[in-house]
mmCIF file with all atom_site columns, C-alpha atoms in Angstrom:
data_model
loop_
_atom_site.group_PDB
_atom_site.id
_atom_site.type_symbol
_atom_site.label_atom_id
_atom_site.label_alt_id
_atom_site.label_comp_id
_atom_site.label_asym_id
_atom_site.label_entity_id
_atom_site.label_seq_id
_atom_site.pdbx_PDB_ins_code
_atom_site.Cartn_x
_atom_site.Cartn_y
_atom_site.Cartn_z
_atom_site.occupancy
_atom_site.B_iso_or_equiv
_atom_site.pdbx_formal_charge
_atom_site.auth_seq_id
_atom_site.auth_comp_id
_atom_site.auth_asym_id
_atom_site.auth_atom_id
_atom_site.pdbx_PDB_model_num
ATOM 1   C CA . UNK A 1 1   ? 41.921 -36.484 -6.931  1.00 0.00 ? 8   UNK A CA 1
ATOM 2   C CA . UNK A 1 2   ? 40.161 -37.146 -3.966  1.00 0.00 ? 9   UNK A CA 1
ATOM 3   C CA . UNK A 1 3   ? 38.783 -40.195 -5.842  1.00 0.00 ? 10  UNK A CA 1
ATOM 4   C CA . UNK A 1 4   ? 42.050 -41.269 -6.660  1.00 0.00 ? 11  UNK A CA 1
ATOM 5   C CA . UNK A 1 5   ? 43.319 -41.107 -2.881  1.00 0.00 ? 12  UNK A CA 1
ATOM 6   C CA . UNK A 1 6   ? 40.646 -43.337 -1.677  1.00 0.00 ? 13  UNK A CA 1
ATOM 7   C CA . UNK A 1 7   ? 41.193 -45.711 -3.951  1.00 0.00 ? 14  UNK A CA 1
ATOM 8   C CA . UNK A 1 8   ? 45.798 -45.619 -3.365  1.00 0.00 ? 15  UNK A CA 1
ATOM 9   C CA . UNK A 1 9   ? 44.542 -45.407 0.705   1.00 0.00 ? 16  UNK A CA 1
ATOM 10  C CA . UNK A 1 10  ? 42.353 -48.652 0.719   1.00 0.00 ? 17  UNK A CA 1
ATOM 11  C CA . UNK A 1 11  ? 44.784 -50.443 -1.773  1.00 0.00 ? 18  UNK A CA 1
ATOM 12  C CA . UNK A 1 12  ? 47.813 -49.704 1.062   1.00 0.00 ? 19  UNK A CA 1
ATOM 13  C CA . UNK A 1 13  ? 44.534 -50.551 3.570   1.00 0.00 ? 20  UNK A CA 1
ATOM 14  C CA . UNK A 1 14  ? 44.758 -47.330 5.385   1.00 0.00 ? 21  UNK A CA 1
ATOM 15  C CA . UNK A 1 15  ? 41.131 -46.759 6.476   1.00 0.00 ? 22  UNK A CA 1
ATOM 16  C CA . UNK A 1 16  ? 41.264 -43.974 7.901   1.00 0.00 ? 23  UNK A CA 1
ATOM 17  C CA . UNK A 1 17  ? 42.926 -41.987 4.597   1.00 0.00 ? 24  UNK A CA 1
ATOM 18  C CA . UNK A 1 18  ? 40.496 -43.878 2.900   1.00 0.00 ? 25  UNK A CA 1
ATOM 19  C CA . UNK A 1 19  ? 37.247 -42.616 5.153   1.00 0.00 ? 26  UNK A CA 1
ATOM 20  C CA . UNK A 1 20  ? 38.767 -38.489 4.438   1.00 0.00 ? 27  UNK A CA 1
ATOM 21  C CA . UNK A 1 21  ? 39.467 -39.189 0.907   1.00 0.00 ? 28  UNK A CA 1
ATOM 22  C CA . UNK A 1 22  ? 36.140 -40.166 0.502   1.00 0.00 ? 29  UNK A CA 1
ATOM 23  C CA . UNK A 1 23  ? 34.381 -37.245 2.606   1.00 0.00 ? 30  UNK A CA 1
ATOM 24  C CA . UNK A 1 24  ? 36.021 -34.775 0.520   1.00 0.00 ? 31  UNK A CA 1
ATOM 25  C CA . UNK A 1 25  ? 35.002 -36.589 -2.712  1.00 0.00 ? 32  UNK A CA 1
ATOM 26  C CA . UNK A 1 26  ? 31.844 -36.453 -1.886  1.00 0.00 ? 33  UNK A CA 1
ATOM 27  C CA . UNK A 1 27  ? 31.646 -33.444 -0.963  1.00 0.00 ? 34  UNK A CA 1
ATOM 28  C CA . UNK A 1 28  ? 32.965 -32.295 -3.994  1.00 0.00 ? 35  UNK A CA 1
ATOM 29  C CA . UNK A 1 29  ? 30.178 -34.186 -5.668  1.00 0.00 ? 36  UNK A CA 1
ATOM 30  C CA . UNK A 1 30  ? 27.332 -33.116 -4.060  1.00 0.00 ? 37  UNK A CA 1
ATOM 31  C CA . UNK A 1 31  ? 28.313 -29.326 -4.547  1.00 0.00 ? 38  UNK A CA 1
ATOM 32  C CA . UNK A 1 32  ? 29.057 -30.663 -8.631  1.00 0.00 ? 39  UNK A CA 1
ATOM 33  C CA . UNK A 1 33  ? 26.163 -32.680 -9.332  1.00 0.00 ? 40  UNK A CA 1
ATOM 34  C CA . UNK A 1 34  ? 23.605 -32.195 -6.253  1.00 0.00 ? 41  UNK A CA 1
ATOM 35  C CA . UNK A 1 35  ? 22.523 -33.860 -3.232  1.00 0.00 ? 42  UNK A CA 1
ATOM 36  C CA . UNK A 1 36  ? 19.771 -36.479 -5.684  1.00 0.00 ? 43  UNK A CA 1
ATOM 37  C CA . UNK A 1 37  ? 22.212 -37.009 -8.695  1.00 0.00 ? 44  UNK A CA 1
ATOM 38  C CA . UNK A 1 38  ? 23.679 -40.518 -9.313  1.00 0.00 ? 45  UNK A CA 1
ATOM 39  C CA . UNK A 1 39  ? 27.137 -39.304 -9.003  1.00 0.00 ? 46  UNK A CA 1
ATOM 40  C CA . UNK A 1 40  ? 25.837 -37.902 -5.293  1.00 0.00 ? 47  UNK A CA 1
ATOM 41  C CA . UNK A 1 41  ? 24.767 -41.411 -4.694  1.00 0.00 ? 48  UNK A CA 1
ATOM 42  C CA . UNK A 1 42  ? 28.032 -43.104 -5.970  1.00 0.00 ? 49  UNK A CA 1
ATOM 43  C CA . UNK A 1 43  ? 29.827 -41.126 -3.721  1.00 0.00 ? 50  UNK A CA 1
ATOM 44  C CA . UNK A 1 44  ? 27.834 -41.643 0.044   1.00 0.00 ? 51  UNK A CA 1
ATOM 45  C CA . UNK A 1 45  ? 28.122 -45.456 -1.235  1.00 0.00 ? 52  UNK A CA 1
ATOM 46  C CA . UNK A 1 46  ? 31.630 -45.218 -1.321  1.00 0.00 ? 53  UNK A CA 1
ATOM 47  C CA . UNK A 1 47  ? 31.853 -42.721 2.089   1.00 0.00 ? 54  UNK A CA 1
ATOM 48  C CA . UNK A 1 48  ? 30.257 -45.956 3.408   1.00 0.00 ? 55  UNK A CA 1
ATOM 49  C CA . UNK A 1 49  ? 31.943 -47.979 2.400   1.00 0.00 ? 56  UNK A CA 1
ATOM 50  C CA . UNK A 1 50  ? 35.411 -46.822 3.562   1.00 0.00 ? 57  UNK A CA 1
ATOM 51  C CA . UNK A 1 51  ? 33.602 -45.917 7.129   1.00 0.00 ? 58  UNK A CA 1
ATOM 52  C CA . UNK A 1 52  ? 32.480 -49.551 7.219   1.00 0.00 ? 59  UNK A CA 1
ATOM 53  C CA . UNK A 1 53  ? 35.763 -51.334 5.811   1.00 0.00 ? 60  UNK A CA 1
ATOM 54  C CA . UNK A 1 54  ? 37.408 -48.763 9.058   1.00 0.00 ? 61  UNK A CA 1
ATOM 55  C CA . UNK A 1 55  ? 35.310 -49.630 11.867  1.00 0.00 ? 62  UNK A CA 1
ATOM 56  C CA . UNK A 1 56  ? 35.860 -53.760 10.556  1.00 0.00 ? 63  UNK A CA 1
ATOM 57  C CA . UNK A 1 57  ? 39.784 -53.171 10.275  1.00 0.00 ? 64  UNK A CA 1
ATOM 58  C CA . UNK A 1 58  ? 39.984 -51.889 13.782  1.00 0.00 ? 65  UNK A CA 1
ATOM 59  C CA . UNK A 1 59  ? 38.248 -55.083 15.231  1.00 0.00 ? 66  UNK A CA 1
ATOM 60  C CA . UNK A 1 60  ? 39.445 -57.937 13.475  1.00 0.00 ? 67  UNK A CA 1
ATOM 61  C CA . UNK A 1 61  ? 43.011 -55.615 11.877  1.00 0.00 ? 68  UNK A CA 1
ATOM 62  C CA . UNK A 1 62  ? 44.280 -59.843 10.665  1.00 0.00 ? 69  UNK A CA 1
ATOM 63  C CA . UNK A 1 63  ? 40.645 -60.179 8.769   1.00 0.00 ? 70  UNK A CA 1
ATOM 64  C CA . UNK A 1 64  ? 40.112 -56.873 7.379   1.00 0.00 ? 71  UNK A CA 1
ATOM 65  C CA . UNK A 1 65  ? 42.458 -57.395 4.514   1.00 0.00 ? 72  UNK A CA 1
ATOM 66  C CA . UNK A 1 66  ? 39.747 -60.099 3.340   1.00 0.00 ? 73  UNK A CA 1
ATOM 67  C CA . UNK A 1 67  ? 37.095 -57.841 3.477   1.00 0.00 ? 74  UNK A CA 1
ATOM 68  C CA . UNK A 1 68  ? 36.033 -56.045 -0.018  1.00 0.00 ? 75  UNK A CA 1
ATOM 69  C CA . UNK A 1 69  ? 37.968 -53.111 -0.454  1.00 0.00 ? 76  UNK A CA 1
ATOM 70  C CA . UNK A 1 70  ? 36.637 -50.276 -3.621  1.00 0.00 ? 77  UNK A CA 1
ATOM 71  C CA . UNK A 1 71  ? 33.533 -52.196 -4.457  1.00 0.00 ? 78  UNK A CA 1
ATOM 72  C CA . UNK A 1 72  ? 31.600 -48.982 -3.411  1.00 0.00 ? 79  UNK A CA 1
ATOM 73  C CA . UNK A 1 73  ? 28.694 -51.418 -1.588  1.00 0.00 ? 80  UNK A CA 1
ATOM 74  C CA . UNK A 1 74  ? 28.817 -51.820 2.390   1.00 0.00 ? 81  UNK A CA 1
ATOM 75  C CA . UNK A 1 75  ? 26.859 -52.501 4.938   1.00 0.00 ? 82  UNK A CA 1
ATOM 76  C CA . UNK A 1 76  ? 23.079 -51.415 6.595   1.00 0.00 ? 83  UNK A CA 1
ATOM 77  C CA . UNK A 1 77  ? 23.976 -49.176 10.067  1.00 0.00 ? 84  UNK A CA 1
ATOM 78  C CA . UNK A 1 78  ? 21.956 -47.995 12.810  1.00 0.00 ? 85  UNK A CA 1
ATOM 79  C CA . UNK A 1 79  ? 18.716 -49.297 11.990  1.00 0.00 ? 86  UNK A CA 1
ATOM 80  C CA . UNK A 1 80  ? 17.221 -52.764 11.627  1.00 0.00 ? 87  UNK A CA 1
ATOM 81  C CA . UNK A 1 81  ? 16.702 -51.796 7.168   1.00 0.00 ? 88  UNK A CA 1
ATOM 82  C CA . UNK A 1 82  ? 14.604 -48.816 7.204   1.00 0.00 ? 89  UNK A CA 1
ATOM 83  C CA . UNK A 1 83  ? 15.136 -44.944 5.601   1.00 0.00 ? 90  UNK A CA 1
ATOM 84  C CA . UNK A 1 84  ? 16.895 -43.206 7.716   1.00 0.00 ? 91  UNK A CA 1
ATOM 85  C CA . UNK A 1 85  ? 15.594 -39.250 8.094   1.00 0.00 ? 92  UNK A CA 1
ATOM 86  C CA . UNK A 1 86  ? 19.128 -37.805 7.885   1.00 0.00 ? 93  UNK A CA 1
ATOM 87  C CA . UNK A 1 87  ? 18.927 -36.043 4.745   1.00 0.00 ? 94  UNK A CA 1
ATOM 88  C CA . UNK A 1 88  ? 22.370 -36.662 1.862   1.00 0.00 ? 95  UNK A CA 1
ATOM 89  C CA . UNK A 1 89  ? 23.821 -33.296 3.580   1.00 0.00 ? 96  UNK A CA 1
ATOM 90  C CA . UNK A 1 90  ? 24.007 -34.648 7.050   1.00 0.00 ? 97  UNK A CA 1
ATOM 91  C CA . UNK A 1 91  ? 27.281 -36.841 6.107   1.00 0.00 ? 98  UNK A CA 1
ATOM 92  C CA . UNK A 1 92  ? 28.954 -33.762 4.847   1.00 0.00 ? 99  UNK A CA 1
ATOM 93  C CA . UNK A 1 93  ? 28.457 -31.984 7.683   1.00 0.00 ? 100 UNK A CA 1
ATOM 94  C CA . UNK A 1 94  ? 30.716 -34.529 9.513   1.00 0.00 ? 101 UNK A CA 1
ATOM 95  C CA . UNK A 1 95  ? 33.399 -36.130 7.317   1.00 0.00 ? 102 UNK A CA 1
ATOM 96  C CA . UNK A 1 96  ? 35.377 -33.324 9.637   1.00 0.00 ? 103 UNK A CA 1
ATOM 97  C CA . UNK A 1 97  ? 35.491 -34.817 12.784  1.00 0.00 ? 104 UNK A CA 1
ATOM 98  C CA . UNK A 1 98  ? 35.712 -38.179 11.622  1.00 0.00 ? 105 UNK A CA 1
ATOM 99  C CA . UNK A 1 99  ? 37.925 -39.696 13.193  1.00 0.00 ? 106 UNK A CA 1
ATOM 100 C CA . UNK A 1 100 ? 38.685 -36.902 16.011  1.00 0.00 ? 107 UNK A CA 1
ATOM 101 C CA . UNK A 1 101 ? 35.457 -37.981 18.416  1.00 0.00 ? 108 UNK A CA 1
ATOM 102 C CA . UNK A 1 102 ? 37.082 -40.520 20.079  1.00 0.00 ? 109 UNK A CA 1
ATOM 103 C CA . UNK A 1 103 ? 38.821 -43.991 20.310  1.00 0.00 ? 110 UNK A CA 1
ATOM 104 C CA . UNK A 1 104 ? 36.721 -47.289 21.148  1.00 0.00 ? 111 UNK A CA 1
ATOM 105 C CA . UNK A 1 105 ? 33.137 -47.879 20.491  1.00 0.00 ? 112 UNK A CA 1
ATOM 106 C CA . UNK A 1 106 ? 31.657 -44.704 20.408  1.00 0.00 ? 113 UNK A CA 1
ATOM 107 C CA . UNK A 1 107 ? 33.253 -43.729 17.593  1.00 0.00 ? 114 UNK A CA 1
ATOM 108 C CA . UNK A 1 108 ? 32.728 -46.992 15.844  1.00 0.00 ? 115 UNK A CA 1
ATOM 109 C CA . UNK A 1 109 ? 29.167 -46.922 16.698  1.00 0.00 ? 116 UNK A CA 1
ATOM 110 C CA . UNK A 1 110 ? 29.455 -43.227 15.204  1.00 0.00 ? 117 UNK A CA 1
ATOM 111 C CA . UNK A 1 111 ? 30.582 -44.732 11.963  1.00 0.00 ? 118 UNK A CA 1
ATOM 112 C CA . UNK A 1 112 ? 28.644 -46.782 11.554  1.00 0.00 ? 119 UNK A CA 1
ATOM 113 C CA . UNK A 1 113 ? 25.413 -44.681 12.211  1.00 0.00 ? 120 UNK A CA 1
ATOM 114 C CA . UNK A 1 114 ? 26.923 -41.880 9.624   1.00 0.00 ? 121 UNK A CA 1
ATOM 115 C CA . UNK A 1 115 ? 27.954 -45.083 7.411   1.00 0.00 ? 122 UNK A CA 1
ATOM 116 C CA . UNK A 1 116 ? 24.192 -46.598 7.281   1.00 0.00 ? 123 UNK A CA 1
ATOM 117 C CA . UNK A 1 117 ? 23.373 -42.726 6.913   1.00 0.00 ? 124 UNK A CA 1
ATOM 118 C CA . UNK A 1 118 ? 25.118 -42.948 3.684   1.00 0.00 ? 125 UNK A CA 1
ATOM 119 C CA . UNK A 1 119 ? 23.654 -46.413 2.544   1.00 0.00 ? 126 UNK A CA 1
ATOM 120 C CA . UNK A 1 120 ? 20.420 -45.633 2.696   1.00 0.00 ? 127 UNK A CA 1
ATOM 121 C CA . UNK A 1 121 ? 20.955 -42.303 0.192   1.00 0.00 ? 128 UNK A CA 1
ATOM 122 C CA . UNK A 1 122 ? 22.461 -44.094 -2.373  1.00 0.00 ? 129 UNK A CA 1
ATOM 123 C CA . UNK A 1 123 ? 20.083 -46.956 -1.769  1.00 0.00 ? 130 UNK A CA 1
ATOM 124 C CA . UNK A 1 124 ? 16.821 -44.536 -2.409  1.00 0.00 ? 131 UNK A CA 1
ATOM 125 C CA . UNK A 1 125 ? 18.470 -43.056 -4.852  1.00 0.00 ? 132 UNK A CA 1
ATOM 126 C CA . UNK A 1 126 ? 19.146 -46.344 -6.957  1.00 0.00 ? 133 UNK A CA 1
ATOM 127 C CA . UNK A 1 127 ? 16.010 -47.508 -6.041  1.00 0.00 ? 134 UNK A CA 1
ATOM 128 C CA . UNK A 1 128 ? 14.059 -43.953 -8.010  1.00 0.00 ? 135 UNK A CA 1
ATOM 129 C CA . UNK A 1 129 ? 16.687 -44.178 -11.052 1.00 0.00 ? 136 UNK A CA 1
ATOM 130 C CA . UNK A 1 130 ? 15.799 -45.958 -14.397 1.00 0.00 ? 137 UNK A CA 1
ATOM 131 C CA . UNK A 1 131 ? 17.280 -49.003 -15.387 1.00 0.00 ? 138 UNK A CA 1
ATOM 132 C CA . UNK A 1 132 ? 20.584 -49.914 -15.217 1.00 0.00 ? 139 UNK A CA 1
ATOM 133 C CA . UNK A 1 133 ? 21.663 -49.211 -11.630 1.00 0.00 ? 140 UNK A CA 1
ATOM 134 C CA . UNK A 1 134 ? 21.052 -52.837 -10.353 1.00 0.00 ? 141 UNK A CA 1
ATOM 135 C CA . UNK A 1 135 ? 24.927 -53.766 -9.591  1.00 0.00 ? 142 UNK A CA 1
ATOM 136 C CA . UNK A 1 136 ? 24.821 -50.642 -7.696  1.00 0.00 ? 143 UNK A CA 1
ATOM 137 C CA . UNK A 1 137 ? 21.986 -51.310 -5.597  1.00 0.00 ? 144 UNK A CA 1
ATOM 138 C CA . UNK A 1 138 ? 23.054 -54.826 -4.987  1.00 0.00 ? 145 UNK A CA 1
ATOM 139 C CA . UNK A 1 139 ? 26.213 -53.539 -3.746  1.00 0.00 ? 146 UNK A CA 1
ATOM 140 C CA . UNK A 1 140 ? 24.494 -50.746 -1.434  1.00 0.00 ? 147 UNK A CA 1
ATOM 141 C CA . UNK A 1 141 ? 21.806 -53.470 -0.153  1.00 0.00 ? 148 UNK A CA 1
ATOM 142 C CA . UNK A 1 142 ? 24.856 -55.625 0.956   1.00 0.00 ? 149 UNK A CA 1
ATOM 143 C CA . UNK A 1 143 ? 27.133 -52.915 2.703   1.00 0.00 ? 150 UNK A CA 1
ATOM 144 C CA . UNK A 1 144 ? 24.139 -52.213 4.435   1.00 0.00 ? 151 UNK A CA 1
ATOM 145 C CA . UNK A 1 145 ? 23.484 -56.041 5.331   1.00 0.00 ? 152 UNK A CA 1
ATOM 146 C CA . UNK A 1 146 ? 27.051 -55.855 6.276   1.00 0.00 ? 153 UNK A CA 1
ATOM 147 C CA . UNK A 1 147 ? 26.211 -53.185 8.834   1.00 0.00 ? 154 UNK A CA 1
ATOM 148 C CA . UNK A 1 148 ? 23.979 -54.403 10.072  1.00 0.00 ? 155 UNK A CA 1
ATOM 149 C CA . UNK A 1 149 ? 25.711 -57.961 10.036  1.00 0.00 ? 156 UNK A CA 1
ATOM 150 C CA . UNK A 1 150 ? 28.254 -55.718 12.858  1.00 0.00 ? 157 UNK A CA 1
ATOM 151 C CA . UNK A 1 151 ? 25.356 -54.852 15.550  1.00 0.00 ? 158 UNK A CA 1
ATOM 152 C CA . UNK A 1 152 ? 24.576 -58.093 15.021  1.00 0.00 ? 159 UNK A CA 1
ATOM 153 C CA . UNK A 1 153 ? 20.528 -57.274 13.604  1.00 0.00 ? 160 UNK A CA 1
ATOM 154 C CA . UNK A 1 154 ? 20.955 -60.450 11.899  1.00 0.00 ? 161 UNK A CA 1
ATOM 155 C CA . UNK A 1 155 ? 17.544 -61.071 10.484  1.00 0.00 ? 162 UNK A CA 1
ATOM 156 C CA . UNK A 1 156 ? 17.594 -56.923 8.727   1.00 0.00 ? 163 UNK A CA 1
ATOM 157 C CA . UNK A 1 157 ? 21.517 -58.700 7.622   1.00 0.00 ? 164 UNK A CA 1
ATOM 158 C CA . UNK A 1 158 ? 19.565 -61.448 5.470   1.00 0.00 ? 165 UNK A CA 1
ATOM 159 C CA . UNK A 1 159 ? 16.108 -59.868 4.202   1.00 0.00 ? 166 UNK A CA 1
ATOM 160 C CA . UNK A 1 160 ? 19.129 -56.871 2.063   1.00 0.00 ? 167 UNK A CA 1
ATOM 161 C CA . UNK A 1 161 ? 21.422 -59.859 1.479   1.00 0.00 ? 168 UNK A CA 1
ATOM 162 C CA . UNK A 1 162 ? 18.987 -61.908 0.076   1.00 0.00 ? 169 UNK A CA 1
ATOM 163 C CA . UNK A 1 163 ? 17.280 -58.916 -2.086  1.00 0.00 ? 170 UNK A CA 1
ATOM 164 C CA . UNK A 1 164 ? 21.504 -58.399 -3.034  1.00 0.00 ? 171 UNK A CA 1
ATOM 165 C CA . UNK A 1 165 ? 22.010 -61.871 -4.242  1.00 0.00 ? 172 UNK A CA 1
ATOM 166 C CA . UNK A 1 166 ? 18.608 -61.736 -6.190  1.00 0.00 ? 173 UNK A CA 1
ATOM 167 C CA . UNK A 1 167 ? 19.565 -58.962 -8.392  1.00 0.00 ? 174 UNK A CA 1
ATOM 168 C CA . UNK A 1 168 ? 23.142 -60.259 -9.399  1.00 0.00 ? 175 UNK A CA 1
ATOM 169 C CA . UNK A 1 169 ? 21.743 -63.499 -10.382 1.00 0.00 ? 176 UNK A CA 1
ATOM 170 C CA . UNK A 1 170 ? 20.068 -61.851 -12.026 1.00 0.00 ? 177 UNK A CA 1
ATOM 171 C CA . UNK A 1 171 ? 22.675 -60.115 -13.763 1.00 0.00 ? 178 UNK A CA 1
ATOM 172 C CA . UNK A 1 172 ? 26.145 -62.058 -13.530 1.00 0.00 ? 179 UNK A CA 1
ATOM 173 C CA . UNK A 1 173 ? 27.176 -65.404 -14.495 1.00 0.00 ? 180 UNK A CA 1
ATOM 174 C CA . UNK A 1 174 ? 26.685 -68.001 -12.370 1.00 0.00 ? 181 UNK A CA 1
ATOM 175 C CA . UNK A 1 175 ? 30.237 -68.702 -12.081 1.00 0.00 ? 182 UNK A CA 1
ATOM 176 C CA . UNK A 1 176 ? 30.995 -64.991 -10.607 1.00 0.00 ? 183 UNK A CA 1
ATOM 177 C CA . UNK A 1 177 ? 32.760 -65.053 -7.245  1.00 0.00 ? 184 UNK A CA 1
ATOM 178 C CA . UNK A 1 178 ? 30.603 -62.032 -6.165  1.00 0.00 ? 185 UNK A CA 1
ATOM 179 C CA . UNK A 1 179 ? 27.564 -64.430 -6.236  1.00 0.00 ? 186 UNK A CA 1
ATOM 180 C CA . UNK A 1 180 ? 29.924 -67.141 -3.821  1.00 0.00 ? 187 UNK A CA 1
ATOM 181 C CA . UNK A 1 181 ? 30.590 -64.034 -1.416  1.00 0.00 ? 188 UNK A CA 1
ATOM 182 C CA . UNK A 1 182 ? 26.905 -63.395 -0.789  1.00 0.00 ? 189 UNK A CA 1
ATOM 183 C CA . UNK A 1 183 ? 26.118 -66.796 -0.017  1.00 0.00 ? 190 UNK A CA 1
ATOM 184 C CA . UNK A 1 184 ? 28.909 -66.830 2.206   1.00 0.00 ? 191 UNK A CA 1
ATOM 185 C CA . UNK A 1 185 ? 27.261 -63.811 4.274   1.00 0.00 ? 192 UNK A CA 1
ATOM 186 C CA . UNK A 1 186 ? 23.910 -65.568 4.332   1.00 0.00 ? 193 UNK A CA 1
ATOM 187 C CA . UNK A 1 187 ? 25.222 -68.644 5.552   1.00 0.00 ? 194 UNK A CA 1
ATOM 188 C CA . UNK A 1 188 ? 26.750 -66.241 8.184   1.00 0.00 ? 195 UNK A CA 1
ATOM 189 C CA . UNK A 1 189 ? 24.108 -64.135 9.052   1.00 0.00 ? 196 UNK A CA 1
ATOM 190 C CA . UNK A 1 190 ? 21.704 -66.822 8.461   1.00 0.00 ? 197 UNK A CA 1
ATOM 191 C CA . UNK A 1 191 ? 23.977 -69.350 11.105  1.00 0.00 ? 198 UNK A CA 1
ATOM 192 C CA . UNK A 1 192 ? 24.322 -66.249 14.263  1.00 0.00 ? 199 UNK A CA 1
ATOM 193 C CA . UNK A 1 193 ? 20.529 -65.450 13.770  1.00 0.00 ? 200 UNK A CA 1
ATOM 194 C CA . UNK A 1 194 ? 19.592 -69.409 14.523  1.00 0.00 ? 201 UNK A CA 1
ATOM 195 C CA . UNK A 1 195 ? 22.655 -69.290 17.300  1.00 0.00 ? 202 UNK A CA 1
ATOM 196 C CA . UNK A 1 196 ? 20.944 -66.066 19.292  1.00 0.00 ? 203 UNK A CA 1
ATOM 197 C CA . UNK A 1 197 ? 17.325 -67.837 18.986  1.00 0.00 ? 204 UNK A CA 1
ATOM 198 C CA . UNK A 1 198 ? 18.517 -70.225 20.466  1.00 0.00 ? 205 UNK A CA 1
ATOM 199 C CA . UNK A 1 199 ? 20.605 -67.927 23.553  1.00 0.00 ? 206 UNK A CA 1
ATOM 200 C CA . UNK A 1 200 ? 16.861 -66.274 24.226  1.00 0.00 ? 207 UNK A CA 1
ATOM 201 C CA . UNK A 1 201 ? 15.376 -69.585 24.513  1.00 0.00 ? 208 UNK A CA 1
ATOM 202 C CA . UNK A 1 202 ? 17.555 -70.574 26.938  1.00 0.00 ? 209 UNK A CA 1
ATOM 203 C CA . UNK A 1 203 ? 18.129 -67.812 28.467  1.00 0.00 ? 210 UNK A CA 1
ATOM 204 C CA . UNK A 1 204 ? 14.102 -67.770 28.467  1.00 0.00 ? 211 UNK A CA 1
ATOM 205 C CA . UNK A 1 205 ? 13.797 -71.516 30.092  1.00 0.00 ? 212 UNK A CA 1
ATOM 206 C CA . UNK A 1 206 ? 16.188 -70.952 32.795  1.00 0.00 ? 213 UNK A CA 1
#
């Protein structure tokens, strides 16, 4: 029921409601399946995606409608693509506080950090799983990259987008829209990285 509610919230662009529903679904799955299970990995990824979409919607309400809405994959967080030390239970323990910690950049930072940690939990689980989880792993890497892009960590985002693209190119037909989206995101991140490098060089020369 919580998962179905989350889909309905996302379809209605109610990202706050989706976050709460995904948090509830994550807790239920972890209780039933265990923290290291593939269902728990998927629930972590979905919760992370809901958090990411909420942050994106708050930053750009008009553009948020064009984001992917319920794909279970998403973007990196408060770190540069490395593994988080937070265990799988950390996001569930904080779920009740989502949306109640305050407003503005601090809350967005908290949401992105939790999203990053959840995506990392899912990534590790999918990487350790038997064959067959490549597309879900790709979605998670894409989610990590989106979080890194929110944090302007362009190099890490480009690396994760490249890994996601390689996985999807091996599994999907060349005309698949998901590949086009990844190419677009890679282009955005690459241009941003070049602009940042130029800005840094100009500042150093000044």
